Coordinates of C-alpha atoms in Angstrom, one line a residue:
Chain A
M7 CA 0.0 0.0 0.0
K8 CA 2.7 2.4 1.0
H9 CA 4.8 1.6 -2.0
R10 CA 1.8 2.0 -4.3
L11 CA 1.1 5.4 -3.0
L12 CA 4.7 6.5 -3.3
T13 CA 4.9 5.2 -6.8
L14 CA 1.6 7.0 -7.7
A15 CA 2.9 10.2 -6.2
A16 CA 6.2 10.0 -8.1
M17 CA 4.4 9.3 -11.3
A18 CA 2.1 12.3 -10.8
L19 CA 5.1 14.5 -10.0
L20 CA 6.9 13.3 -13.1
H21 CA 3.8 13.9 -15.1
V22 CA 3.1 17.4 -14.0
T23 CA 6.7 18.5 -14.3
G24 CA 6.7 17.2 -17.8
Q25 CA 3.8 19.4 -18.8
G26 CA 5.9 22.3 -19.7
Q27 CA 6.9 25.4 -17.7
M28 CA 5.1 25.7 -14.4
K29 CA 4.0 29.1 -13.3
L30 CA 3.3 30.4 -9.8
T31 CA -0.4 31.4 -10.1
D32 CA -1.8 31.6 -6.6
I33 CA -0.7 32.1 -3.0
N34 CA -3.3 30.7 -0.6
L35 CA -3.9 31.0 3.1
V36 CA -5.9 28.0 4.4
G37 CA -7.4 26.9 7.7
G38 CA -10.1 24.8 9.1
R39 CA -11.0 21.8 11.2
N40 CA -9.0 18.6 11.3
F41 CA -10.8 15.6 12.5
S42 CA -8.1 13.3 13.6
T43 CA -7.7 9.8 15.0
F44 CA -5.3 6.9 14.9
S45 CA -5.1 3.5 13.4
F46 CA -3.7 1.3 16.1
K47 CA -2.7 -2.3 16.3
D48 CA -1.4 -3.8 19.6
S49 CA 1.5 -6.1 19.9
E50 CA -0.7 -9.1 19.1
G51 CA -2.1 -7.4 15.9
S52 CA -5.5 -6.6 17.3
K53 CA -7.0 -3.3 16.1
D54 CA -8.2 -0.8 18.7
Q55 CA -11.9 -0.2 17.8
T56 CA -12.4 2.3 20.6
L57 CA -10.5 5.1 19.0
N58 CA -12.7 8.0 17.9
Y59 CA -12.1 11.2 15.9
V60 CA -11.5 14.4 17.7
G61 CA -12.0 17.8 16.2
L62 CA -8.8 19.9 16.0
N63 CA -7.3 22.7 13.9
T64 CA -5.1 23.1 11.0
F65 CA -3.9 26.1 9.0
G66 CA -1.2 26.9 6.5
I67 CA 0.0 28.6 3.4
N68 CA 0.4 27.0 0.0
F69 CA 1.4 28.0 -3.5
N70 CA -0.1 26.9 -6.8
L71 CA 2.3 26.1 -9.5
T72 CA 0.2 25.7 -12.6
A73 CA 0.8 24.2 -16.0
G74 CA -2.5 23.9 -17.9
R75 CA -4.9 21.8 -15.9
H76 CA -2.1 20.5 -13.7
I77 CA -1.4 22.1 -10.3
L78 CA 1.6 21.3 -8.2
R79 CA 1.1 22.8 -4.7
P80 CA 3.8 23.0 -2.1
E81 CA 2.5 23.8 1.4
L82 CA 3.7 24.7 4.8
S83 CA 1.1 24.0 7.5
F84 CA 0.4 23.6 11.2
R85 CA -1.7 20.5 11.9
Q86 CA -3.1 19.2 15.2
A87 CA -3.5 15.5 15.4
G88 CA -4.8 13.2 18.0
A89 CA -7.7 11.0 19.1
K90 CA -10.0 10.2 22.0
S91 CA -11.1 7.0 23.6
D92 CA -11.9 5.6 27.0
Y93 CA -10.9 2.6 29.1
E94 CA -12.8 1.3 32.1
G95 CA -14.5 4.7 32.5
A96 CA -11.3 6.7 32.2
A97 CA -11.0 9.1 29.3
L98 CA -8.0 8.7 27.0
S99 CA -7.0 11.5 24.7
W100 CA -4.0 12.6 22.6
K101 CA -3.1 15.8 21.0
M102 CA 0.0 16.5 18.9
N103 CA 1.0 19.7 17.1
Y104 CA 2.8 19.0 13.8
L105 CA 4.6 21.3 11.5
D106 CA 4.0 19.9 8.0
V107 CA 5.6 20.3 4.6
N108 CA 3.3 19.0 2.0
L109 CA 3.4 18.6 -1.7
A110 CA 0.2 18.0 -3.6
Y111 CA -0.7 17.3 -7.2
L112 CA -4.1 18.4 -8.4
V113 CA -5.9 18.3 -11.7
N114 CA -8.5 20.9 -12.6
V115 CA -11.3 18.9 -14.1
L116 CA -13.3 22.0 -15.1
N117 CA -12.6 24.1 -18.1
S118 CA -13.6 27.4 -16.6
D119 CA -12.0 30.7 -15.7
R120 CA -14.3 31.2 -12.8
F121 CA -14.3 27.8 -11.0
V122 CA -11.8 25.1 -10.3
V123 CA -12.7 21.6 -9.2
A124 CA -9.5 19.7 -8.6
P125 CA -9.1 16.4 -7.1
G126 CA -5.6 15.5 -6.1
I127 CA -3.1 13.5 -4.1
G128 CA -0.3 14.6 -1.9
L129 CA 2.6 13.6 0.3
G130 CA 3.6 15.2 3.5
A131 CA 6.2 15.2 6.2
G132 CA 5.4 16.4 9.6
Y133 CA 7.5 17.2 12.7
M134 CA 5.9 17.0 16.1
L135 CA 6.5 20.3 17.9
N136 CA 4.9 19.0 21.0
G137 CA 2.2 16.6 22.2
E138 CA 0.3 15.4 25.2
Q139 CA -1.5 12.3 26.2
Y140 CA -4.1 12.0 29.0
I141 CA -5.0 8.8 30.8
G142 CA -7.8 9.9 33.0
S143 CA -6.6 13.0 34.7
T144 CA -3.0 12.1 34.3
R145 CA -1.1 14.1 31.7
Y146 CA 2.0 12.8 29.9
S147 CA 4.1 14.8 27.5
I148 CA 4.6 12.8 24.3
T149 CA 7.7 14.8 23.4
D150 CA 9.3 14.3 26.9
T151 CA 8.4 10.6 27.1
K152 CA 9.2 10.0 23.4
S153 CA 6.3 7.6 23.3
L154 CA 5.7 8.6 19.7
K155 CA 8.2 9.3 16.9
P156 CA 8.6 12.9 16.1
F157 CA 8.3 12.5 12.3
D158 CA 5.1 11.6 10.6
F159 CA 5.1 10.9 6.8
G160 CA 1.7 10.7 5.2
F161 CA -0.4 10.5 2.1
Q162 CA -3.3 12.8 1.3
G163 CA -6.3 12.5 -0.9
L164 CA -7.7 15.9 -1.8
A165 CA -10.9 17.4 -3.3
H166 CA -10.3 21.1 -4.0
F167 CA -13.1 23.6 -4.9
R168 CA -12.2 27.1 -5.8
A169 CA -14.0 30.2 -7.0
N170 CA -12.1 33.0 -8.6
I171 CA -13.9 36.1 -7.2
T172 CA -11.9 38.7 -9.0
D173 CA -8.8 38.7 -11.1
N174 CA -6.8 38.9 -7.9
L175 CA -8.8 37.1 -5.3
A176 CA -10.1 33.6 -4.9
V177 CA -11.8 31.6 -2.2
S178 CA -11.6 27.8 -1.8
L179 CA -13.0 24.9 0.1
E180 CA -11.0 21.7 0.4
Y181 CA -11.6 18.3 1.8
R182 CA -8.5 16.2 2.8
F183 CA -8.1 12.7 3.8
G184 CA -4.8 12.0 5.3
M185 CA -3.1 8.8 6.5
G186 CA 0.3 8.1 7.9
I187 CA 2.4 5.9 5.7
T188 CA 4.9 5.3 8.4
Q189 CA 3.9 4.2 11.9
I190 CA 4.7 6.6 14.7
E191 CA 4.7 4.3 17.7
N192 CA 8.0 4.4 19.5
A193 CA 7.3 1.3 21.6
D194 CA 9.9 -1.5 21.8
N195 CA 7.2 -4.1 21.1
A196 CA 5.2 -4.5 17.9
Q197 CA 2.5 -1.9 18.4
K198 CA 1.7 0.1 15.3
S199 CA 0.1 3.6 15.3
R200 CA -0.7 5.8 12.3
N201 CA -2.3 9.1 12.1
I202 CA -5.6 9.4 10.2
Y203 CA -7.4 12.6 9.6
Q204 CA -10.1 14.2 7.6
A205 CA -9.9 18.0 7.2
A206 CA -12.2 20.6 5.9
L207 CA -10.4 23.8 5.0
L208 CA -11.4 27.2 3.9
G209 CA -9.0 29.3 1.9
I210 CA -8.4 32.7 0.6
G211 CA -6.1 33.1 -2.3
I212 CA -4.2 35.8 -4.1
R213 CA -4.2 35.3 -7.8
L214 CA -1.0 36.3 -9.5
K215 CA -0.9 37.4 -13.1
Chain B
M12 CA -8.7 -12.3 35.3
K13 CA -7.8 -8.9 36.3
K14 CA -5.0 -8.4 38.7
I15 CA -5.7 -5.7 41.1
L16 CA -3.2 -3.9 43.2
I17 CA -4.0 -1.8 46.1
L18 CA -1.4 0.6 47.2
T19 CA -1.7 1.5 50.8
L20 CA -0.7 5.1 51.2
A21 CA -1.3 5.1 54.9
L22 CA -2.7 2.7 57.4
A23 CA -3.4 4.9 60.3
T24 CA -4.4 2.5 63.0
S25 CA -5.4 5.1 65.5
F26 CA -7.2 3.5 68.4
S27 CA -8.3 6.8 69.6
F28 CA -9.0 7.0 73.3
N29 CA -11.0 9.7 75.1
A30 CA -10.6 9.6 78.8
Q31 CA -14.1 11.1 79.2
Q32 CA -15.7 8.2 77.5
E33 CA -16.3 4.8 79.1
A34 CA -14.8 3.1 76.1
P35 CA -12.6 4.2 73.2
P36 CA -14.1 4.6 69.7
Q37 CA -14.4 1.2 68.2
G38 CA -12.6 1.5 65.0
I39 CA -9.3 1.7 63.1
N40 CA -8.8 4.3 60.4
Y41 CA -7.8 2.9 57.1
Q42 CA -6.8 4.9 54.0
A43 CA -5.6 3.4 50.7
V44 CA -5.6 3.9 46.9
A45 CA -7.3 1.3 44.8
I46 CA -5.4 0.6 41.5
D47 CA -6.5 -1.5 38.7
N48 CA -3.3 -3.2 37.5
S49 CA -4.9 -4.7 34.4
G50 CA -3.4 -2.8 31.6
K51 CA -4.1 -2.1 28.0
E52 CA -1.9 -1.4 25.0
I53 CA -2.8 2.0 23.5
V54 CA -1.2 4.6 21.4
G55 CA 1.8 6.2 23.1
I56 CA 2.0 5.4 26.8
D57 CA 0.1 2.2 27.6
V58 CA -2.4 2.0 30.4
T59 CA -0.9 0.3 33.5
G60 CA -1.8 0.7 37.1
K61 CA -4.7 3.0 36.6
P62 CA -6.3 4.3 39.8
V63 CA -9.9 3.1 40.2
A64 CA -11.3 6.7 40.2
E65 CA -14.7 7.6 41.3
K66 CA -16.0 4.1 41.4
E67 CA -18.0 2.1 43.9
I68 CA -15.8 -0.7 45.3
R69 CA -16.3 -3.2 48.1
V70 CA -13.6 -3.9 50.6
R71 CA -13.5 -6.8 53.1
F72 CA -11.4 -6.6 56.2
S73 CA -10.6 -9.6 58.3
I74 CA -8.8 -9.7 61.7
V75 CA -6.9 -13.0 62.1
K76 CA -5.1 -14.1 65.2
S77 CA -1.6 -15.5 65.8
S78 CA -0.4 -15.6 62.1
T79 CA -1.3 -14.4 58.6
S80 CA -3.2 -17.7 58.2
G81 CA -4.4 -17.8 61.7
T82 CA -7.9 -18.0 63.2
L83 CA -10.5 -15.6 61.9
T84 CA -11.4 -13.3 64.7
Y85 CA -13.5 -10.7 63.0
R86 CA -14.6 -9.9 59.4
E87 CA -16.6 -7.1 57.9
T88 CA -17.3 -5.5 54.5
H89 CA -17.5 -1.9 53.3
L90 CA -19.1 -0.5 50.2
L91 CA -17.0 2.6 49.4
T92 CA -16.6 5.2 46.7
T93 CA -13.2 6.2 45.6
D94 CA -12.3 9.8 44.7
A95 CA -10.7 11.1 41.5
Y96 CA -7.4 9.6 42.5
G97 CA -8.7 6.2 43.6
L98 CA -8.3 7.2 47.2
F99 CA -10.7 5.8 49.8
N100 CA -11.1 6.2 53.6
T101 CA -12.9 4.0 56.0
V102 CA -12.9 2.9 59.6
I103 CA -12.4 -0.8 60.3
G104 CA -15.0 -1.7 62.9
Q105 CA -17.8 0.4 61.4
G106 CA -18.5 -1.9 58.5
I107 CA -21.1 -4.7 58.0
P108 CA -20.1 -7.9 59.8
D109 CA -19.5 -10.7 57.3
S110 CA -19.7 -14.2 58.9
S111 CA -17.7 -12.8 61.8
P112 CA -17.2 -15.0 64.8
M113 CA -17.6 -12.0 67.2
A114 CA -18.3 -8.3 67.3
F115 CA -15.4 -5.9 66.8
S116 CA -15.8 -4.7 70.4
E117 CA -15.3 -8.3 71.6
I118 CA -11.9 -8.8 70.0
D119 CA -9.4 -9.6 72.7
W120 CA -6.5 -7.3 71.7
G121 CA -4.7 -8.2 74.9
T122 CA -3.6 -11.6 74.0
G123 CA -1.7 -12.8 70.9
Y124 CA -0.8 -11.1 67.8
H125 CA -3.4 -9.9 65.3
F126 CA -3.2 -9.5 61.6
L127 CA -5.3 -7.5 59.1
K128 CA -6.3 -9.1 55.9
V129 CA -7.6 -6.9 53.1
E130 CA -9.7 -8.0 50.1
I131 CA -11.2 -5.9 47.4
D132 CA -13.6 -6.1 44.5
I133 CA -13.2 -3.0 42.3
K134 CA -16.5 -3.8 40.6
G135 CA -18.3 -3.3 43.9
G136 CA -19.4 -6.9 44.1
T137 CA -18.2 -9.8 46.2
D138 CA -15.6 -11.3 43.8
Y139 CA -12.8 -10.4 46.2
K140 CA -9.2 -10.3 45.4
D141 CA -6.7 -10.9 48.2
M142 CA -4.6 -7.8 48.7
G143 CA -2.5 -9.4 51.5
T144 CA -2.3 -9.8 55.2
Q145 CA -0.1 -7.8 57.5
Q146 CA 0.5 -7.7 61.2
L147 CA -1.1 -5.0 63.2
W148 CA 1.6 -3.2 65.2
S149 CA 1.5 -0.9 68.2
V150 CA -0.2 2.5 68.0
P151 CA -0.2 5.5 70.3
Y152 CA -3.6 4.8 71.7
A153 CA -4.5 1.2 71.9
L154 CA -7.9 -0.3 72.3
Y155 CA -6.5 -2.3 75.1
S156 CA -6.3 0.9 77.1
K157 CA -9.9 0.6 78.0
Y158 CA -9.1 -2.2 80.4
A159 CA -6.4 -0.2 82.0
D160 CA -8.9 2.6 82.4
A161 CA -11.4 0.3 84.1
A162 CA -9.0 -1.3 86.6
G163 CA -6.3 1.3 86.9
N164 CA -3.5 -1.3 86.7
G165 CA -5.1 -4.3 85.2
I166 CA -5.6 -5.9 88.7
E167 CA -9.2 -6.9 89.4
S168 CA -8.6 -8.0 93.1
V169 CA -6.0 -8.9 95.7
T170 CA -6.5 -11.7 98.2
D171 CA -4.7 -12.1 101.6
N172 CA -4.0 -15.9 101.9
G173 CA -3.4 -15.6 105.7
D174 CA 0.1 -17.1 105.5
G175 CA 1.8 -13.9 104.5
S176 CA 1.2 -14.5 100.8
L177 CA -1.0 -12.5 98.5
T178 CA -2.8 -13.5 95.4
F179 CA -3.4 -11.0 92.6
T180 CA -6.3 -11.7 90.2
Y181 CA -5.9 -9.8 86.9
I182 CA -8.7 -8.5 84.7
D183 CA -8.0 -11.1 82.0
G184 CA -8.6 -13.9 84.6
S185 CA -5.0 -14.8 85.3
T186 CA -3.6 -14.8 88.8
Y187 CA -0.3 -14.4 90.6
T188 CA 0.5 -15.6 94.2
T189 CA 3.4 -14.2 96.0
S190 CA 5.7 -16.1 98.4
P191 CA 5.0 -15.5 102.1
L192 CA 5.9 -12.0 102.8
T193 CA 8.0 -10.9 105.9
G194 CA 8.7 -7.4 107.2
L195 CA 12.0 -5.8 107.1
A196 CA 14.4 -5.7 110.2
G197 CA 13.6 -2.7 112.5
A198 CA 16.0 0.1 113.3
Q199 CA 18.4 -0.2 116.3
G200 CA 16.8 0.9 119.6
P201 CA 18.0 3.7 122.0
Q202 CA 20.7 3.1 124.7
G203 CA 19.3 1.6 128.0
E204 CA 19.1 3.3 131.5
P205 CA 22.2 2.9 133.8
G206 CA 21.8 -0.2 136.1
P207 CA 21.4 0.0 140.0
Q208 CA 24.5 0.2 142.4
G209 CA 26.0 -3.2 143.2
P210 CA 26.4 -4.7 146.8
A211 CA 29.4 -3.8 149.1
G212 CA 32.3 -6.2 148.8
A213 CA 33.6 -8.6 151.7
N214 CA 36.1 -7.3 154.3
G215 CA 39.7 -7.9 153.6
Q216 CA 42.2 -9.9 156.0
M217 CA 45.0 -8.3 158.2
A218 CA 48.6 -9.1 157.4

């Protein structure tokens, strides 16, 4: 699965860079809600079914490099990840703050100057700035305890909707599904944790001529 | 099967005594933290040794005599609610007797060693897990002091046996008879009066 995604992303990147000269067309500020959880398997391979999504935040800045219908979009963003669960009546929760560098490839499927509908895929690398875990009322620092790895590499599926308001201004709505392609558990045993998230982002963009 | 660990923070066995009362309060303070030692693998730090917070638990106390596996002297149960940290407080002696051979107030603290056995069911039921048995040690105010208060020195009566010996009968029923007692030698008396003048002697012979 991981290798397929990487291959697909590499092919997309090669494809879009082969489309001729790319041009910086937009600078966008984006932000919204990030509904995050984990995929977790314990040391015996059993999946934790009690993990639930938790609503957190994400925001960032990205740049559209456009060549025809193809958009290559580097992005710098802040993303909160985590999850919630419970065990024997005690609340369990996690929250981590990541600084992400993402690269997305989108294809504009509309032939319109006014609207853009662009599904896409992306790859991202995140660094955990800090994080915390609660077991009941007890707080643990994830960064201090090093219970999770600081780096999180992930894949994204995107659905981007954009309206060009004026020649210089655009607004956008984007849905993202993100999934870790490397597990972040730092345990010595065979536990495996991956970040999973679904985000809805609003954006405002400056169109460059 | 869950393993349960109970961490005793403090076992304050204060056999409080109030001189103005006829008998001391019938109870022993007990404070502990209930911890569910059954863990779970989760993301990040796994759950291990989680306090049983804000739960109804049932605790059974047993007083056994002579050894950890000795004779059951007293047993009672308590239905308790832990706080946010799993802490609970109770008074042993104020619970509900559970097949106890005697009342708490009838325990003969004056003879033999006594041990406290603690069992707990963190579900609040009667599926008790043995938390261990430990000897009760001396405390500043002992329940046994009520006997001292009643008899002053633990002696119920003293009997003069007529042969110079005495028999002490103690409050626990035991006795002690002394050997025949004799008084100490008296002090030396004062010097006597001078005696009367003696008779005149016989006449002597002429040379």
